[in-house]
């Protein structure tokens, strides 16, 4: 993913999230690195304000500033295998294998949670009106309206 300052890269096995900067003809310079302490399986999601969101196998949701500093984190009850999704109003949607879809505001406050009936291993999709659609591993797709 390209940013004003470079490219965001996710190093899955090491549990690291790094931002790098550079031209294609030269190796990029590392701008920062954040060690989540656990495996990161999915791509980070980006907020309008430059915030970087991702989850880990241990079930922790992280929000970083664009400089790589921890803004907030939240522990879910299961692993997070899919990328979070950000709605136009800044709501962050995160699915977990604990069978819960979490909705957070930009400051990391839990807005609501819903159980779509099964573990979530796919990324939520944000609808144009701010609602969200999520699929479970039990062959169901569930839509929730905006809040």
Tab-separated table of C-alpha atoms in Angstrom, residues 10-139:
chain	number	residue	atom	x	y	z
A	10	UNK	CA	3.298	-6.660	7.069
A	11	UNK	CA	5.806	-9.312	8.123
A	12	UNK	CA	3.520	-12.178	9.042
A	13	UNK	CA	5.662	-14.831	10.699
A	14	UNK	CA	7.621	-12.423	12.863
A	15	UNK	CA	4.570	-10.532	14.172
A	16	UNK	CA	6.070	-7.270	12.946
A	17	UNK	CA	4.473	-4.340	11.187
A	18	UNK	CA	6.893	-2.070	9.344
A	19	UNK	CA	6.666	1.104	7.290
A	20	UNK	CA	9.315	1.695	4.670
A	21	UNK	CA	10.104	4.484	2.275
A	22	UNK	CA	12.058	4.548	-0.949
A	23	UNK	CA	12.045	4.558	-4.709
A	24	UNK	CA	11.594	1.341	-6.679
A	25	UNK	CA	15.227	1.424	-7.916
A	26	UNK	CA	16.691	1.531	-4.421
A	27	UNK	CA	16.043	-0.447	-1.233
A	28	UNK	CA	13.537	1.372	0.974
A	29	UNK	CA	14.591	2.865	4.294
A	30	UNK	CA	12.736	1.542	7.334
A	31	UNK	CA	10.711	4.322	8.966
A	32	UNK	CA	9.482	2.397	11.987
A	33	UNK	CA	8.695	-1.059	13.307
A	34	UNK	CA	6.060	-2.259	15.776
A	35	UNK	CA	6.402	-5.682	17.404
A	36	UNK	CA	2.957	-7.107	18.142
A	37	UNK	CA	4.426	-10.113	19.934
A	38	UNK	CA	2.268	-12.552	17.979
A	39	UNK	CA	1.529	-13.694	14.436
A	40	UNK	CA	-0.168	-11.181	12.131
A	41	UNK	CA	-2.046	-13.027	9.363
A	42	UNK	CA	-3.848	-10.207	7.604
A	43	UNK	CA	-3.219	-6.924	5.865
A	44	UNK	CA	-3.528	-3.764	7.948
A	45	UNK	CA	-6.524	-1.476	7.416
A	46	UNK	CA	-6.099	2.284	7.202
A	47	UNK	CA	-8.232	4.991	8.760
A	48	UNK	CA	-8.875	8.393	7.190
A	49	UNK	CA	-6.701	9.955	9.896
A	50	UNK	CA	-3.723	7.722	9.012
A	51	UNK	CA	-4.366	5.214	11.802
A	52	UNK	CA	-3.240	1.648	11.091
A	53	UNK	CA	-5.402	-1.241	12.345
A	54	UNK	CA	-4.642	-4.967	12.481
A	55	UNK	CA	-5.244	-8.054	14.595
A	56	UNK	CA	-3.182	-10.996	15.795
A	57	UNK	CA	-3.588	-14.718	16.337
A	58	UNK	CA	-3.790	-14.131	20.090
A	59	UNK	CA	-6.917	-12.038	19.443
A	60	UNK	CA	-5.594	-8.558	20.068
A	61	UNK	CA	-6.728	-5.631	17.894
A	62	UNK	CA	-4.130	-2.895	17.527
A	63	UNK	CA	-4.433	0.733	16.429
A	64	UNK	CA	-1.195	2.507	15.611
A	65	UNK	CA	-0.538	6.118	14.686
A	66	UNK	CA	0.981	6.745	11.264
A	67	UNK	CA	4.350	7.020	13.040
A	68	UNK	CA	4.039	3.459	14.406
A	69	UNK	CA	3.199	4.385	18.004
A	70	UNK	CA	0.546	2.378	19.833
A	71	UNK	CA	-2.722	4.325	20.001
A	72	UNK	CA	-4.919	1.631	21.571
A	73	UNK	CA	-5.418	-2.136	21.725
A	74	UNK	CA	-8.258	-4.461	22.660
A	75	UNK	CA	-8.254	-8.180	23.504
A	76	UNK	CA	-10.964	-10.267	21.838
A	77	UNK	CA	-11.911	-13.809	22.825
A	78	UNK	CA	-10.467	-15.484	19.706
A	79	UNK	CA	-7.882	-15.060	16.987
A	80	UNK	CA	-8.173	-12.426	14.272
A	81	UNK	CA	-7.306	-14.008	10.938
A	82	UNK	CA	-8.814	-11.425	8.563
A	83	UNK	CA	-8.218	-7.764	7.904
A	84	UNK	CA	-10.358	-5.239	9.790
A	85	UNK	CA	-12.563	-2.847	7.807
A	86	UNK	CA	-13.035	0.896	8.328
A	87	UNK	CA	-16.383	2.596	7.635
A	88	UNK	CA	-16.665	6.169	6.309
A	89	UNK	CA	-17.545	7.432	9.808
A	90	UNK	CA	-14.354	5.871	11.212
A	91	UNK	CA	-16.021	2.826	12.786
A	92	UNK	CA	-13.625	-0.110	12.818
A	93	UNK	CA	-15.142	-3.556	12.237
A	94	UNK	CA	-13.175	-6.610	13.366
A	95	UNK	CA	-14.245	-10.241	13.075
A	96	UNK	CA	-12.882	-12.891	15.411
A	97	UNK	CA	-12.940	-16.656	15.712
A	98	UNK	CA	-14.784	-16.174	19.017
A	99	UNK	CA	-17.942	-15.771	16.861
A	100	UNK	CA	-18.147	-12.029	17.462
A	101	UNK	CA	-18.100	-9.020	15.166
A	102	UNK	CA	-16.699	-6.037	17.062
A	103	UNK	CA	-17.338	-2.366	16.217
A	104	UNK	CA	-14.984	0.276	17.666
A	105	UNK	CA	-14.973	4.047	17.477
A	106	UNK	CA	-11.782	5.872	16.437
A	107	UNK	CA	-10.602	6.054	20.065
A	108	UNK	CA	-10.897	2.292	20.595
A	109	UNK	CA	-14.133	2.401	22.578
A	110	UNK	CA	-16.315	-0.636	21.893
A	111	UNK	CA	-19.477	0.649	20.159
A	112	UNK	CA	-21.217	-2.721	19.909
A	113	UNK	CA	-20.717	-6.395	19.261
A	114	UNK	CA	-22.828	-8.951	17.444
A	115	UNK	CA	-22.681	-12.700	17.037
A	116	UNK	CA	-23.388	-13.719	13.444
A	117	UNK	CA	-23.613	-17.398	14.399
A	118	UNK	CA	-20.113	-18.683	13.765
A	119	UNK	CA	-16.391	-17.946	13.802
A	120	UNK	CA	-15.329	-15.132	11.477
A	121	UNK	CA	-12.241	-15.814	9.369
A	122	UNK	CA	-12.978	-13.435	6.463
A	123	UNK	CA	-12.763	-9.649	6.360
A	124	UNK	CA	-15.953	-7.670	6.992
A	125	UNK	CA	-17.218	-5.571	4.074
A	126	UNK	CA	-18.460	-2.041	4.693
A	127	UNK	CA	-21.624	-0.974	2.866
A	128	UNK	CA	-22.050	2.472	1.324
A	129	UNK	CA	-24.422	3.516	4.150
A	130	UNK	CA	-21.912	2.463	6.848
A	131	UNK	CA	-23.484	-0.911	7.548
A	132	UNK	CA	-21.381	-4.048	7.451
A	133	UNK	CA	-21.591	-7.541	5.974
A	134	UNK	CA	-19.725	-10.464	7.503
A	135	UNK	CA	-19.350	-14.132	6.576
A	136	UNK	CA	-18.831	-17.000	9.010
A	137	UNK	CA	-17.114	-20.344	8.584
A	138	UNK	CA	-20.560	-21.947	9.040
A	139	UNK	CA	-21.770	-20.911	5.560
